[in-house]
XYZ file of C-alpha atoms in Angstrom:
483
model
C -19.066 -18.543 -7.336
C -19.481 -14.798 -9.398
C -20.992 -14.962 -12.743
C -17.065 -14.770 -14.108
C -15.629 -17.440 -12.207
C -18.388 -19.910 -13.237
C -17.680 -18.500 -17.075
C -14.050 -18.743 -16.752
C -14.711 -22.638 -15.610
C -16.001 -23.528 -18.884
C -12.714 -24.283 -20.453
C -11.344 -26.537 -17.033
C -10.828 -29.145 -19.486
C -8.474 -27.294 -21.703
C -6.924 -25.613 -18.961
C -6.623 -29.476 -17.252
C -4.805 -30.708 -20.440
C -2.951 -27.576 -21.336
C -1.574 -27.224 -17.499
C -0.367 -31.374 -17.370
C 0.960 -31.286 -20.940
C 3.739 -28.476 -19.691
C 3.788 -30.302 -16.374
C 4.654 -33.473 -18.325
C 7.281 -31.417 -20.669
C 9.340 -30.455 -17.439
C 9.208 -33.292 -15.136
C 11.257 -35.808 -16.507
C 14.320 -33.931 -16.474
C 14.186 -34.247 -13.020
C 14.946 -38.150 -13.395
C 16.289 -41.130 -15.244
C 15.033 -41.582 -19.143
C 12.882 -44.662 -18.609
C 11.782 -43.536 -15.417
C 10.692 -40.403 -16.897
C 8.742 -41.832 -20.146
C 7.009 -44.083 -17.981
C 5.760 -41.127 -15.722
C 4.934 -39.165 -19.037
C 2.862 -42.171 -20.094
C 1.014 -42.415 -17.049
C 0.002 -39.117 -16.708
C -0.983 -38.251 -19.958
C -3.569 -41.665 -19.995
C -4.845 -40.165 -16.099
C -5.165 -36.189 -17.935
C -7.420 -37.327 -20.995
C -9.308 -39.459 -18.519
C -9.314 -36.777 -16.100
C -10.405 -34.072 -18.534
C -13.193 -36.365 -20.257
C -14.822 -37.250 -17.186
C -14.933 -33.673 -16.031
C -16.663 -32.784 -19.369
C -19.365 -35.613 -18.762
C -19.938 -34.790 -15.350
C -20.540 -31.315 -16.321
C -22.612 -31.875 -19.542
C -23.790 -29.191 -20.798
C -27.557 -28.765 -20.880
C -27.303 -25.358 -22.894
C -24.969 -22.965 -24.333
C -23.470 -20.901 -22.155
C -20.444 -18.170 -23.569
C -17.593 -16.882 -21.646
C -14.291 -14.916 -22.256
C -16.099 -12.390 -24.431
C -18.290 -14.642 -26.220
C -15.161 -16.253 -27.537
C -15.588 -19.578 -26.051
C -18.741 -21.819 -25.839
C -19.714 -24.511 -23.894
C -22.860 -26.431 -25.497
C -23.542 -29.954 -26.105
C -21.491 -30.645 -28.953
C -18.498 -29.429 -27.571
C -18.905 -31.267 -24.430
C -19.497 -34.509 -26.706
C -16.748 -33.841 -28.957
C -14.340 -33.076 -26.130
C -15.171 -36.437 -24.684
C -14.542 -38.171 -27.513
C -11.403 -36.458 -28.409
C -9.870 -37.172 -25.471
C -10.735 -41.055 -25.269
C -9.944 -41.329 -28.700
C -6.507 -39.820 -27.820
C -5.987 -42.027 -25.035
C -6.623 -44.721 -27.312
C -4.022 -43.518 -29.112
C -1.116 -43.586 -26.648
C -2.122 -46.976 -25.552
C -1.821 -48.673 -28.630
C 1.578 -46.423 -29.419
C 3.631 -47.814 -26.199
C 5.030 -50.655 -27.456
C 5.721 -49.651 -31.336
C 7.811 -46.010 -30.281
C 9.594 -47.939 -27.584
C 10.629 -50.478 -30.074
C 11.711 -48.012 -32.232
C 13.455 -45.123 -29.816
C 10.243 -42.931 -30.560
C 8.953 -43.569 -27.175
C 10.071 -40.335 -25.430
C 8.159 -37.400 -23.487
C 7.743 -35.139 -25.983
C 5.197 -37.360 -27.697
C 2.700 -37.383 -25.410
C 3.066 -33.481 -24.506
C 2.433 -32.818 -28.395
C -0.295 -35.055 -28.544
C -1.752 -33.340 -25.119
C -0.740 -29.625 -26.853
C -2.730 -31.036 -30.115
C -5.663 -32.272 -27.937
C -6.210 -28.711 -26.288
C -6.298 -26.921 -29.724
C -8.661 -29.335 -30.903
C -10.987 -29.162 -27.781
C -10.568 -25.347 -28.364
C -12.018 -25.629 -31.767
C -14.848 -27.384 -30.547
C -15.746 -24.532 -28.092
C -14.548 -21.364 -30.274
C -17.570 -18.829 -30.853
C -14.922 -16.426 -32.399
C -12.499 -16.916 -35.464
C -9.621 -15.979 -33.496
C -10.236 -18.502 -31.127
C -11.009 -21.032 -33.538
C -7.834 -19.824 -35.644
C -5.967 -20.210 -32.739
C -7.358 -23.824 -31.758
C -6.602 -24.870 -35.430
C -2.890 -23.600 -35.425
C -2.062 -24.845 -32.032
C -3.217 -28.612 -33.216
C -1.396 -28.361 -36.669
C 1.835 -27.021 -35.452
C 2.055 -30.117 -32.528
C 0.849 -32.822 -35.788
C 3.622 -31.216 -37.859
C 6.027 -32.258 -35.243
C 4.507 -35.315 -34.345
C 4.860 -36.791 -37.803
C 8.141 -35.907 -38.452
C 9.214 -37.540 -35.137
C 10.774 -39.893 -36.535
C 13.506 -38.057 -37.996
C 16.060 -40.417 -38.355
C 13.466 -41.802 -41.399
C 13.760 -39.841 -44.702
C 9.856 -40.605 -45.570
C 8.438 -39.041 -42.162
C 10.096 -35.986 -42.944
C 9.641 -35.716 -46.472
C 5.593 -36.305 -45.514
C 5.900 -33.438 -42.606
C 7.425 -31.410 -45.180
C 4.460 -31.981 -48.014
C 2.429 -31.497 -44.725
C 3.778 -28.346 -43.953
C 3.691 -26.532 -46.556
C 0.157 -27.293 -47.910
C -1.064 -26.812 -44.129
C 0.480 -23.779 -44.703
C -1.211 -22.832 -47.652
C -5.285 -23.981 -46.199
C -4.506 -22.194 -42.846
C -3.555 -19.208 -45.204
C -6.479 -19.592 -47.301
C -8.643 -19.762 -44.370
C -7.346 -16.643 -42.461
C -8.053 -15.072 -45.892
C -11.762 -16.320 -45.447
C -12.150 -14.962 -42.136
C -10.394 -11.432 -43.071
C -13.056 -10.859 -45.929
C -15.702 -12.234 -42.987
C -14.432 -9.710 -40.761
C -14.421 -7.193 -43.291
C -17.860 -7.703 -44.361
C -19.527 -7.694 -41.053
C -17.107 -5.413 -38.942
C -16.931 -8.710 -36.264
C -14.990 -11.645 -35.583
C -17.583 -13.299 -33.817
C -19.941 -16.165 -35.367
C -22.989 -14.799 -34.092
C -22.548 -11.510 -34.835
C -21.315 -12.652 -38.395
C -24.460 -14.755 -38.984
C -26.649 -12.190 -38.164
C -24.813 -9.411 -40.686
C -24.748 -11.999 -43.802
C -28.467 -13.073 -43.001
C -30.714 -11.853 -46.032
C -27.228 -11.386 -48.320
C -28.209 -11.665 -51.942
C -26.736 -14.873 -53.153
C -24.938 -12.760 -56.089
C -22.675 -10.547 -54.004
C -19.585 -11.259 -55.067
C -17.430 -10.447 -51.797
C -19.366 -13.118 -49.633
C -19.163 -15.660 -52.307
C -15.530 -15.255 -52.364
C -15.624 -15.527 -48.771
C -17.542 -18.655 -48.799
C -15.304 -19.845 -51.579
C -12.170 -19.338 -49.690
C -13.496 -21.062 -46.286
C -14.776 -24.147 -48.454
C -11.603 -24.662 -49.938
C -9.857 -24.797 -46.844
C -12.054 -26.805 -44.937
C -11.540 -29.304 -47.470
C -7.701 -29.031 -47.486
C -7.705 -29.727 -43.534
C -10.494 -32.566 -44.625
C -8.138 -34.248 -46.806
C -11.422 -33.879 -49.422
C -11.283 -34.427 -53.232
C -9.938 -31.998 -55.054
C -7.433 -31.075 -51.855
C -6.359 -34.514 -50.687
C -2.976 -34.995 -52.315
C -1.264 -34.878 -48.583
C -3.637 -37.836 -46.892
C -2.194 -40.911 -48.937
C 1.831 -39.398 -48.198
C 1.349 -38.636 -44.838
C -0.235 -42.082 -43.264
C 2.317 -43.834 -45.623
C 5.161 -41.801 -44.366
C 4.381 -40.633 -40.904
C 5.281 -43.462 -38.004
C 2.093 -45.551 -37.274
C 2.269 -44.319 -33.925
C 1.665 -40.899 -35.397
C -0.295 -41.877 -38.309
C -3.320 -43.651 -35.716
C -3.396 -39.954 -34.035
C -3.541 -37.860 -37.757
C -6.488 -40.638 -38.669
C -8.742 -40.499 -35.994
C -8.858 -37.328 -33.161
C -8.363 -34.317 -35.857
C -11.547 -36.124 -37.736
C -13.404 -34.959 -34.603
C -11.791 -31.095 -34.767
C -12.356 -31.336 -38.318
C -15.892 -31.508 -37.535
C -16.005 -29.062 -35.222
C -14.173 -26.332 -37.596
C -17.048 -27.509 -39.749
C -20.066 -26.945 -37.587
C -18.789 -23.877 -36.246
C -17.943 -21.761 -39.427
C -20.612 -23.156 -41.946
C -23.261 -24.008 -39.640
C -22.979 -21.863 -36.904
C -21.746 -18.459 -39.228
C -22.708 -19.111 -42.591
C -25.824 -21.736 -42.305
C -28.037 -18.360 -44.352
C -25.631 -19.014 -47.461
C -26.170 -22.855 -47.594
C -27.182 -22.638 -50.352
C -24.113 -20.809 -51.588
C -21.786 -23.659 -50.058
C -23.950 -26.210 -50.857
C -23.404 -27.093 -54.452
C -19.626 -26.772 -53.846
C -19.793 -29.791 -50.661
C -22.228 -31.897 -53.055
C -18.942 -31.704 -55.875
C -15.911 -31.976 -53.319
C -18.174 -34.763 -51.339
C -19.054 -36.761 -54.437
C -15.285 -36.280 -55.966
C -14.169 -37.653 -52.645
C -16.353 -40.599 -52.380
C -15.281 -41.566 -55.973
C -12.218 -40.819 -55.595
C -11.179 -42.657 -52.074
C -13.270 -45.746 -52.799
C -11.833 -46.463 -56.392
C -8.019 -45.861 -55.691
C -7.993 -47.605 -52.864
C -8.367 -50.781 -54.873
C -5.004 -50.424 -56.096
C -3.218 -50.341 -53.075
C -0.950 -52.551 -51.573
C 0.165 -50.782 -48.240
C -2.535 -51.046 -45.667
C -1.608 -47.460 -44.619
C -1.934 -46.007 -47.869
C -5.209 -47.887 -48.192
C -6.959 -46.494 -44.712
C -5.987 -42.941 -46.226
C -8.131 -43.505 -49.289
C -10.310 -44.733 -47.165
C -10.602 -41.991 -45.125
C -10.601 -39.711 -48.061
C -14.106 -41.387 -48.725
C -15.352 -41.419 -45.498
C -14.691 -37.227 -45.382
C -16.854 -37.838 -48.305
C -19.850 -38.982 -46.469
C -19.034 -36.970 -43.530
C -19.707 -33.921 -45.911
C -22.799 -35.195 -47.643
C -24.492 -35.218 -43.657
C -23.700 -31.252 -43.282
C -24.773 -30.496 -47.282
C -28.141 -32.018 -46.839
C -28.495 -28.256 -44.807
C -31.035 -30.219 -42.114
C -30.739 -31.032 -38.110
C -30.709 -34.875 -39.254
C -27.989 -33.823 -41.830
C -26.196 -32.409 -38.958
C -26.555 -34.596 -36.467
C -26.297 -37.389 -38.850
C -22.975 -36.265 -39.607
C -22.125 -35.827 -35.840
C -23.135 -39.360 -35.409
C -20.686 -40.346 -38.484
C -17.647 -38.417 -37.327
C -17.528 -40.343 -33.796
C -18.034 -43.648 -35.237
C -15.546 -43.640 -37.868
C -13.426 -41.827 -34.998
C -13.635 -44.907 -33.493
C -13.162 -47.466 -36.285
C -10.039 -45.407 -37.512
C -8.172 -45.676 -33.916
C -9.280 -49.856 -34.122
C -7.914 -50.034 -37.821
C -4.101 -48.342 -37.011
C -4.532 -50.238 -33.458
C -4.433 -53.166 -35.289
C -1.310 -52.309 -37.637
C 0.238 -51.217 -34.187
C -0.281 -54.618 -32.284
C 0.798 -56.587 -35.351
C 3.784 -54.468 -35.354
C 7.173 -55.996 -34.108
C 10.550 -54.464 -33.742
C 12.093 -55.272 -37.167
C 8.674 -55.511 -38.656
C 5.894 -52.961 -39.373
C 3.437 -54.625 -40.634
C 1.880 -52.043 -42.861
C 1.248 -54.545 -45.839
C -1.720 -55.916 -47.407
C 0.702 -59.152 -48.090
C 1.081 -59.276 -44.138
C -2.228 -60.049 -43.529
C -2.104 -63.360 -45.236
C -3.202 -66.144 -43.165
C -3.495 -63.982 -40.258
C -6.756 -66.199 -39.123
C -3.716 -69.288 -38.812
C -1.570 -66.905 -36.787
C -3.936 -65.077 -34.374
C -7.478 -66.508 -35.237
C -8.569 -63.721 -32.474
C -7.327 -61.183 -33.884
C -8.087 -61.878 -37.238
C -12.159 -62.309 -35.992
C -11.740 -58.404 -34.681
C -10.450 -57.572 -38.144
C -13.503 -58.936 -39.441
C -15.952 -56.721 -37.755
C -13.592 -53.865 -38.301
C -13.667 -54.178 -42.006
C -17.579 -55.279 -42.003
C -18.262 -51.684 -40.170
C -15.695 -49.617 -42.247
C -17.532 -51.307 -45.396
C -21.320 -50.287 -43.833
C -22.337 -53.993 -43.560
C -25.139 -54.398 -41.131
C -25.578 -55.197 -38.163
C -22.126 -52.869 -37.230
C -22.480 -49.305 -36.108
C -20.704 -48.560 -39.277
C -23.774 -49.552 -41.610
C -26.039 -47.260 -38.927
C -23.658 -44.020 -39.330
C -23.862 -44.392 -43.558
C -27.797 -45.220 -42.971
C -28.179 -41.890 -41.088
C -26.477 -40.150 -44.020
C -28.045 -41.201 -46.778
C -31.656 -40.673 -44.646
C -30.983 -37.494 -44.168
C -29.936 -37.010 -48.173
C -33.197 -38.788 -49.104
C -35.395 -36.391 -46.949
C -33.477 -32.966 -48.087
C -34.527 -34.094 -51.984
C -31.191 -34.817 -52.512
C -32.016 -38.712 -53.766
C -29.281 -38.479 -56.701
C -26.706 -37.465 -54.270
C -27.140 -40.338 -52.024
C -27.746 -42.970 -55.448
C -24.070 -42.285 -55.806
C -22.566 -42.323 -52.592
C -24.616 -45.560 -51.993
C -23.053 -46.857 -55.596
C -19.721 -45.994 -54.775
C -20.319 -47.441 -51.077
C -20.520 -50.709 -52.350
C -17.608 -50.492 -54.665
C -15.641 -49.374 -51.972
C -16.497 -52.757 -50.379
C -14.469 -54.832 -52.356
C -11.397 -53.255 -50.524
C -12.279 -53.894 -47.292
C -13.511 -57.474 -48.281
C -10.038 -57.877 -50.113
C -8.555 -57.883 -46.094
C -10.766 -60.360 -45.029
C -10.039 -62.645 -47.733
C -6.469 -62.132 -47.669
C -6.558 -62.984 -43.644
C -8.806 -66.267 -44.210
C -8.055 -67.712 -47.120
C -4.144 -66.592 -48.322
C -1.367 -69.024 -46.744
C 0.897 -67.002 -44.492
C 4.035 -65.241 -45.525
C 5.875 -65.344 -42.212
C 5.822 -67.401 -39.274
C 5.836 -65.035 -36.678
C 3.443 -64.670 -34.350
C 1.076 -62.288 -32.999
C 1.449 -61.189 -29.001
C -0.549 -62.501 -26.749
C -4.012 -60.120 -25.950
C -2.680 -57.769 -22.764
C -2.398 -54.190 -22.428
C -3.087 -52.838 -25.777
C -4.809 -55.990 -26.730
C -6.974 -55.746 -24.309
C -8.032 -52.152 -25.319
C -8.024 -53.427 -29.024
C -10.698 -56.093 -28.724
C -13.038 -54.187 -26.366
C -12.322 -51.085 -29.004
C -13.650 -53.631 -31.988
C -16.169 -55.084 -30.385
C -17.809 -52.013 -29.153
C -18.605 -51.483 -32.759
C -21.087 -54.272 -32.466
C -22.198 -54.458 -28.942
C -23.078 -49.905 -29.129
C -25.847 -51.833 -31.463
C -28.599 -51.879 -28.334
C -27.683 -47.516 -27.509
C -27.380 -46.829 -31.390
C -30.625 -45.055 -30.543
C -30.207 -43.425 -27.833
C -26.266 -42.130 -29.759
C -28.304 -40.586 -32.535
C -30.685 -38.822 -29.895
C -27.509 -37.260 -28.204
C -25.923 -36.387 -31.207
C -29.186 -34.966 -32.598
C -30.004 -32.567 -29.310
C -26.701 -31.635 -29.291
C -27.440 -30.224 -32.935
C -31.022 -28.719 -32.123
C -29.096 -26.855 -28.727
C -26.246 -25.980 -31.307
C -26.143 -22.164 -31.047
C -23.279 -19.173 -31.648
C-alpha cells in the first residue's frame, strides 16, 4: 500500500457510513414498506457497529494527515468517532418502537441520522475550516430534517423552523470567523493558522473580532447562555425519537468543533477567548440549573439541563490546560452517555397514545416498573454529580482542573450552582418513589430496547473500576492532540 492509499484510508469510517447511508436511501424501493424499514434498521445498527469497530481496531497511535492536510486521524478523533457512532446506535434502538407507533418509522430516518453521523465524524477529523465547515453543515442540514419529521405535528415544525433560522444565523457567524481567519493568515488550514496568529498582540483588533465571531458561534451550536433560546423549543417540540439524537451525538461534534478551532487554531489567544467562555460558561450554569426548577415537561427540563452541562463542558476547555482539555473530553462522553439513557427512558415509557414527556408521569413509577424506576435513580444520581456515578467523576475532573489553572472562583460557582441544580434531578426521584400514580398503565416488559436501557444505566456505575484508565485515554488523546 503507497503512501496515498494508506492516507486516503484514514477516513474508511466516513466513507463506510457515507457509502451504506445512500445504500440504505435506495434499497427499499426495491421492496414492500415494512420489509424495507426493517432492512433500513438492520443495516444502519450493523454500519455504526461496523464503522466503530474499524476505528478501534485501527486506533490511532499518532496524528497522521491526509487529503492535503485537510483531514486528521489522531486519538481524539478515533475516540470521538467511536463514541459517536455507539451513541447513535443507541439512538435507533431506543427509537424503533416510538416512530413505528407513530408512522415516523420510515427509511429516511436512519439515512439522515447516518448522513448526520458522517458530518459529525468529519468534524472530528477536519484539520482545515472547509472541511470542518463542511462536516458542520452536512450534520445540521440532516438534524433540520430530522426534527421536523414529524410534520404532520405543528410544534416539530415550528421548532425546525426556530432551528433553522438561528442555525442559520451561527453557521453564518462562523463562516464570518473563518473568512477574517483566512484573511489574516492567507490559509485555511489550522496549523498554518496557529502558527501566523502565534505572538499576535492581544490588542489587534481584527483577530479579536475574529475570536469574537467564532466564540459566539460555538456557543450558538452549544446551546450556551447567552445563545440558548433554541435548546428548551427544540427537545420540547422535536419527536423524542429525534430529540434523544439532538441531545446526545452532536454534544460529541460539538466538542470536536471546539477542540479543533480554539485549541488546535487559536490555543495562542486563550487568553483572548478565555474571559468570554468563563461569562457564557458561568451564565449557562446559572442559567440551566435555576430554570430548570420550574419545569414541568421532562423534555423541556433535560434541555436546561443540558444547557448547564455545556456549562461545565466549557469551564474544562477555559481552564487553557491538558487536564482542562482532557477533563472536558472525559465530560463530553459521559454526559453523551447519560443524555441517550435519560431520552431512552422517555422512549421506553412511551406508548402509542401516550408520550410520556411529563414530570406528572413519573409519579409512582417505582409501583409500576420498580426496575425501571431503580435505573432512573442512578441516572438522575449521575446527571446530579452524586458519587459513586461516573457523573460525580466527570464534574470532579472539571472543577480539578479549574482549581489547578487558579481559577478557584470559577469553580466556587459552578460547584454552588451544581448543587442547586440537584434539587431537579432529586425532584424525579421523589416524584417516582413517593407520588401515587396517575395512570394505571404499565411499563413493557425489559427486551430489546430494555435490554440496551438497563445495561446503558448501569454502565454509569459499573465504568467506576476503568474511570482511571477513561481519564488516561482521554488525557493522551489530548497530549497527542496536534493540527
Amino acid at each position: 500500500m503507497n503512501l496515498h492509499t494508506l492516507k486516503a484510508a484514514l477516513a474508511t469510517p466516513e466513507m463506510i457510513v457515507g457509502f451504506m447511508a445512500c445504500l440504505i436511501l435506495v434499497a427499499p424501493l426495491y421492496m414492500r414498506r415494512e420489509t424495507g424499514i426493517r432492512l433500513a434498521y438492520s443495516l444502519s445498527i450493523l454500519t455504526l457497529v461496523l464503522a466503530a469497530a474499524h476505528v478501534a481496531m485501527h486506533f490511532s497511535t499518532g496524528p497522521v494527515a491526509g487529503f492535503n492536510n485537510m483531514f486528521i486521524d489522531d486519538p481524539m478523533s478515533d475516540l470521538l468517532k467511536i463514541t459517536i457512532c455507539l451513541v447513535t446506535a443507541g439512538v435507533f434502538v431506543y427509537s424503533r418502537r416510538y416512530n413505528r407507533d407513530r408512522g415516523l418509522d420510515s427509511a429516511e430516518y436512519y439515512v439522515l441520522g447516518l448522513f448526520g453521523v458522517t458530518g459529525m465524524m468529519v468534524m472530528a477529523s477536519a484539520n482545515h475550516l472547509l472541511t470542518l465547515y463542511l462536516g458542520l453543515e452536512l450534520m445540521s442540514l440532516c438534524l433540520y430534517a430530522m426534527i421536523a419529521f414529524y410534520r404532520d405535528d405543528k410544534l416539530a415544525v415550528e421548532s425546525a423552523m426556530k432551528y433553522f433560522v438561528l442555525g442559520a444565523l451561527a453557521s453564518s457567524i462562523l463562516l464570518y470567523g473563518m473568512s477574517l481567519l483566512y484573511g489574516l493568515t492567507g490559509s485555511l488550514e489550522l496549523s498554518v493558522i496557529r502558527g501566523a496568529l502565534a505572538g499576535t498582540a492581544g490588542d489587534n483588533v481584527v483577530v479579536a473580532l475574529a475570536v469574537v465571531f467564532i466564540v459566539v458561534a460555538l456557543a450558538f451550536k452549544l446551546g450556551a447562555v447567552p445563545f440558548h433560546m433554541w435548546v428548551p423549543d427544540v427537545y420540547q417540540g422535536a419527536p423524542t425519537s429525534t430529540t434523544a439524537f439532538v441531545g446526545a451525538a452532536p454534544k460529541i461534534a460539538a466538542f470536536a468543533i471546539t477542540a479543533r478551532l480554539l485549541i488546535g487554531g487559536l490555543e495562542d489567544l486563550h487568553g483572548m477567548w478565555q474571559q468570554m467562555l468563563i461569562i457564557i460558561a458561568l451564565l449557562s450554569i446559572v442559567t440551566g440549573n435555576v430554570v430548570a426548577i420550574a419545569q414541568s415537561n421532562l423534555k423541556r427540563m433535560l434541555a436546561y439541563s443540558t444547557i448547564s452541562h455545556m456549562g461545565f463542558f466549557l469551564c474544562g476547555i477555559l481552564a487553557g490546560t491538558d487536564a482542562g482539555y482532557s477533563a472536558a473530553l472525559f465530560y463530553v462522553i459521559i454526559y453523551a452517555t447519560m443524555s441517550l439513557a435519560a431520552f431512552g427512558v422517555i422512549l421506553y415509557l412511551a406508548d402509542r397514545d401516550h408520550e410520556s414527556d411529563r414530570l406528572d408521569d413519573l409519579r409512582g413509577l417505582s409501583r409500576r416498573s420498580p426496575w425501571t424506576a431503580f435505573l432512573l435513580l442512578i441516572l438522575m444520581f449521575s446527571m446530579a454529580g452524586v458519587p459513586p456515578t461516573a457523573g460525580f467523576f466527570a464534574k470532579f475532573s472539571v472543577i480539578q482542573a479549574l482549581v489547578n489553572a487558579g481559577l478557584v472562583w470559577v469553580a466556587a460557582v459552578a460547584v454552588v450552582f451544581a448543587v442547586v441544580g440537584a434539587f431537579y434531578y432529586l425532584r424525579v426521584i421523589k416524584l417516582a418513589y413517593f407520588d401515587a400514580p396517575e395512570t394505571d398503565i404499565e411499563t413493557p416488559a425489559p427486551a430489546g430496547a430494555g435490554t440496551l436501557l438497563t445495561v446503558n444505566i448501569l454502565l454509569i456505575v459499573a465504568i467506576l473500576p476503568w474511570i482511571g484508565s477513561l481519564l488516561a485515554l482521554c488525557a493522551d488523546a489530548m497530549r497527542q492532540f496536534a493540527v
